[in-house]
Amino acid sequence: NAGVTQTPKFQVLKTGQSMTLQCAQDMNHNSMYWYRQDPGMGLRLIYYSASEGTTDKGEVPNGYNVSRLNKREFSLRLESAAPSQTSVYFCASSEASWFLQETQYFGPGTRLLVL
Amino acid sequence: KQEVTQIPAALSVPEGENLVLNCSFTDSAIYNLQWFRQDPGKGLTSLLLIQSSQREQTSGRLNASLDKSSGRSTLYIAASQPGDSATYLCAVSPVTQGGSEKLVFGKGTKLTVNP
């Protein structure tokens, strides 16, 4: 049982390049999330998916797109990377729903540097 | 807009001391409040979840309390150990954001326990 896995662990991009961050969970959770963590800003929600086939914007969605490929996988895509997207990206999953209160389980993070 | 504040931003204590971490939030309309631990370079690990109808939760040497009306929570750590050194994050699930699955995080308190 690996929990939540993320790839890659670290990535360096040049401004304007694109990339996809991958996330997978093996806990059969319905909900999945992408956050970014910046010094002095805390964790901020980028996008989340309440179930397979659905996605919704979080607090800071601009410059990102997501795909909920199936129940296990939730990817985050940067179409044209900017230095402001330099951050640590965390994926999380949860059984939480509109009416069910459960905690979130986090992956180890992807450290992204945009030059 | 819900805001979560954690004071102090950093705390250093000698081993064996009992300590309290504080969290405040601006809107008392929440589904739950959660405490997480983050080790350097790692993802978040859930410690305790307190539902809005509850006053406290306990796990081992950890005790978290919730006073929803005043918008405050405390995390009490008994008999601190060097292994408790980490950043502790508080998060609330605001009712205004729909279901209970979304979280708003504080910026964390970095705890150092000195041997």
Coordinates of C-alpha atoms in Angstrom, one line a residue:
Chain A
N1 CA 0.0 0.0 0.0
A2 CA 2.0 3.0 -1.3
G3 CA -0.6 5.7 -0.4
V4 CA -0.2 8.7 -2.6
T5 CA 2.7 8.8 -5.1
Q6 CA 3.9 11.7 -7.2
T7 CA 6.2 11.9 -10.1
P8 CA 8.7 13.5 -10.7
K9 CA 10.2 14.4 -7.4
F10 CA 12.1 17.4 -8.8
Q11 CA 11.9 19.2 -12.1
V12 CA 13.6 22.3 -13.6
L13 CA 11.9 24.0 -16.5
K14 CA 12.6 27.0 -18.7
T15 CA 10.0 29.7 -19.0
G16 CA 7.4 28.7 -21.6
Q17 CA 8.0 25.0 -21.4
S18 CA 5.2 22.6 -20.5
M19 CA 5.0 19.6 -18.2
T20 CA 2.6 17.3 -16.5
L21 CA 2.8 16.3 -12.8
Q22 CA 1.5 12.9 -12.1
C23 CA -0.3 11.7 -9.0
A24 CA -1.7 8.3 -8.1
Q25 CA -3.4 6.9 -5.0
D26 CA -4.1 3.3 -4.1
M27 CA -6.6 3.9 -1.3
N28 CA -9.7 3.9 -3.5
H29 CA -10.5 7.5 -2.6
N30 CA -13.1 9.5 -4.5
S31 CA -11.6 12.9 -3.9
M32 CA -8.2 14.1 -5.1
Y33 CA -6.5 17.5 -4.8
W34 CA -3.6 19.5 -6.1
Y35 CA -2.0 22.1 -3.8
R36 CA 1.0 24.4 -4.1
Q37 CA 3.1 25.4 -1.1
D38 CA 5.1 28.6 -1.2
P39 CA 7.2 30.2 1.6
G40 CA 5.1 32.6 3.6
M41 CA 1.9 31.6 1.8
G42 CA 1.0 28.2 3.2
L43 CA -0.8 25.6 1.1
R44 CA -3.2 26.8 -1.5
L45 CA -5.6 24.6 -3.4
I46 CA -5.2 24.7 -7.2
Y47 CA -7.8 22.2 -8.3
Y48 CA -9.7 19.3 -6.9
S49 CA -11.7 16.4 -8.1
A50 CA -14.7 15.1 -6.1
S51 CA -15.0 12.0 -8.2
E52 CA -13.8 10.4 -11.4
G53 CA -14.8 12.6 -14.3
T54 CA -15.3 15.8 -12.3
T55 CA -12.9 18.7 -11.6
D56 CA -13.3 22.1 -10.0
K57 CA -11.1 25.1 -9.5
G58 CA -9.6 25.9 -6.2
E59 CA -8.1 29.2 -4.9
V60 CA -5.2 29.6 -7.5
P61 CA -6.2 27.7 -10.8
N62 CA -4.8 30.2 -13.3
G63 CA -2.0 28.7 -15.5
Y64 CA -2.9 25.1 -14.7
N65 CA -5.1 22.4 -16.1
V66 CA -6.0 19.0 -14.6
S67 CA -7.2 15.6 -15.7
R68 CA -8.9 13.0 -13.6
L69 CA -7.8 10.1 -15.7
N70 CA -9.6 7.5 -13.6
K71 CA -10.3 6.9 -9.9
R72 CA -6.6 6.4 -9.1
E73 CA -4.9 9.2 -11.1
F74 CA -5.1 12.9 -11.1
S75 CA -2.6 14.9 -13.2
L76 CA -1.7 18.6 -13.2
R77 CA -0.5 20.3 -16.4
L78 CA 1.4 23.5 -16.8
E79 CA 1.0 24.5 -20.4
S80 CA 3.5 27.4 -20.4
A81 CA 5.5 27.6 -17.3
A82 CA 6.3 30.9 -15.6
P83 CA 8.8 31.7 -12.8
S84 CA 5.8 32.5 -10.6
Q85 CA 4.9 28.8 -10.7
T86 CA 8.2 27.8 -9.0
S87 CA 6.8 26.0 -5.9
V88 CA 6.4 22.7 -4.2
Y89 CA 3.3 20.8 -5.5
F90 CA 1.4 18.4 -3.4
C91 CA -1.2 15.9 -4.4
A92 CA -3.7 14.6 -1.8
S93 CA -6.6 12.2 -1.7
S94 CA -9.5 11.7 0.7
E95 CA -12.7 9.8 1.2
A96 CA -14.2 13.1 2.3
S97 CA -17.3 14.2 0.4
W98 CA -20.1 16.8 0.8
F99 CA -21.4 14.9 3.8
L100 CA -18.5 12.7 5.0
Q101 CA -15.7 14.2 7.0
E102 CA -12.4 12.5 6.5
T103 CA -8.8 13.6 6.5
Q104 CA -6.6 14.0 3.5
Y105 CA -3.6 11.9 2.7
F106 CA -0.7 13.7 1.0
G107 CA 2.0 12.6 -1.4
P108 CA 5.7 13.5 -0.9
G109 CA 5.6 16.5 -3.2
T110 CA 7.2 17.7 -6.5
R111 CA 9.7 20.5 -6.3
L112 CA 9.4 22.6 -9.5
L113 CA 11.9 25.3 -10.4
V114 CA 11.0 27.5 -13.4
L115 CA 13.9 29.6 -14.8
Chain B
K1 CA -13.1 34.8 3.1
Q2 CA -11.9 32.3 5.7
E3 CA -8.4 33.0 7.0
V4 CA -6.4 30.8 9.3
T5 CA -3.6 32.2 11.5
Q6 CA -1.0 30.3 13.5
I7 CA 1.0 31.8 16.3
P8 CA 3.9 31.6 16.9
A9 CA 5.5 31.0 13.5
A10 CA 8.4 29.2 15.2
L11 CA 8.9 27.7 18.6
S12 CA 12.0 26.2 20.3
V13 CA 11.7 24.2 23.5
P14 CA 13.8 21.8 25.6
E15 CA 13.0 18.2 25.5
G16 CA 10.4 17.1 28.0
E17 CA 8.4 20.4 28.0
N18 CA 4.7 20.5 27.6
L19 CA 3.7 22.9 24.9
V20 CA 0.7 24.5 23.1
L21 CA 0.4 25.6 19.5
N22 CA -2.3 28.0 18.6
C23 CA -4.6 28.3 15.6
S24 CA -7.3 30.9 15.0
F25 CA -9.8 31.2 12.1
T26 CA -12.0 34.1 11.1
D27 CA -15.3 32.4 10.2
S28 CA -16.8 30.0 12.8
A29 CA -18.9 28.3 10.1
I30 CA -16.8 25.2 9.6
Y31 CA -17.3 21.5 9.2
N32 CA -14.1 20.5 11.0
L33 CA -10.6 21.6 12.0
Q34 CA -7.6 19.4 11.3
W35 CA -4.0 19.4 12.5
F36 CA -1.2 18.1 10.3
R37 CA 2.5 17.6 10.7
Q38 CA 5.0 18.3 8.0
D39 CA 8.6 17.1 8.2
P40 CA 11.3 18.9 6.1
G41 CA 11.1 18.0 2.5
K42 CA 8.1 15.7 3.1
G43 CA 4.3 15.8 2.6
L44 CA 1.8 16.4 5.3
T45 CA 0.6 13.8 7.8
S46 CA -2.7 14.0 9.5
L47 CA -2.7 14.1 13.3
L48 CA -6.2 14.9 14.5
L49 CA -9.6 15.9 13.0
I50 CA -12.1 17.6 15.2
Q51 CA -15.6 17.9 13.9
S52 CA -17.5 21.1 14.5
S53 CA -19.7 19.5 17.1
Q54 CA -16.8 18.2 19.1
R55 CA -14.7 20.0 21.7
E56 CA -11.5 18.0 21.6
Q57 CA -9.7 15.0 20.2
T58 CA -6.8 13.0 21.6
S59 CA -4.1 10.8 20.1
G60 CA -1.3 9.6 22.4
R61 CA 0.6 12.7 23.7
L62 CA -1.4 15.0 21.4
N63 CA -4.6 16.7 22.4
A64 CA -6.4 19.2 20.2
S65 CA -9.2 21.4 21.4
L66 CA -11.8 23.4 19.4
D67 CA -13.7 26.5 20.5
K68 CA -15.7 27.2 17.4
S69 CA -17.5 30.3 18.7
S70 CA -14.3 32.1 19.4
G71 CA -12.6 30.8 16.3
R72 CA -9.7 29.1 18.1
S73 CA -8.0 25.8 18.4
T74 CA -5.0 24.6 20.4
L75 CA -2.7 21.6 19.9
Y76 CA -1.2 20.4 23.2
I77 CA 1.9 18.2 23.0
A78 CA 2.8 16.5 26.3
A79 CA 6.4 15.6 27.2
S80 CA 7.9 16.8 24.0
Q81 CA 10.6 14.8 22.3
P82 CA 13.2 15.7 19.6
G83 CA 11.2 13.5 17.2
D84 CA 8.3 16.0 17.5
S85 CA 10.4 18.6 15.7
A86 CA 8.4 19.5 12.5
T87 CA 6.1 22.1 11.2
Y88 CA 2.5 21.8 12.4
L89 CA -0.3 23.1 10.2
C90 CA -3.9 23.8 11.1
A91 CA -6.6 23.7 8.5
V92 CA -10.4 24.3 8.5
S93 CA -13.1 23.1 6.3
P94 CA -15.3 26.1 5.6
V95 CA -19.1 25.7 5.2
T96 CA -19.1 28.5 2.6
Q97 CA -16.9 26.4 0.2
G98 CA -19.6 23.8 -0.2
G99 CA -18.9 20.3 1.1
S100 CA -16.5 19.3 3.9
E101 CA -13.8 18.1 1.5
K102 CA -12.1 21.5 0.9
L103 CA -9.5 22.9 3.4
V104 CA -8.0 26.3 4.1
F105 CA -4.6 26.1 5.7
G106 CA -2.6 28.2 8.1
K107 CA 1.0 28.9 7.4
G108 CA 2.2 26.6 10.2
T109 CA 4.3 26.7 13.4
K110 CA 7.8 25.3 13.1
L111 CA 8.6 23.4 16.3
T112 CA 12.1 22.5 17.4
V113 CA 12.6 20.3 20.4
N114 CA 16.1 20.5 21.7
P115 CA 17.7 17.4 23.4

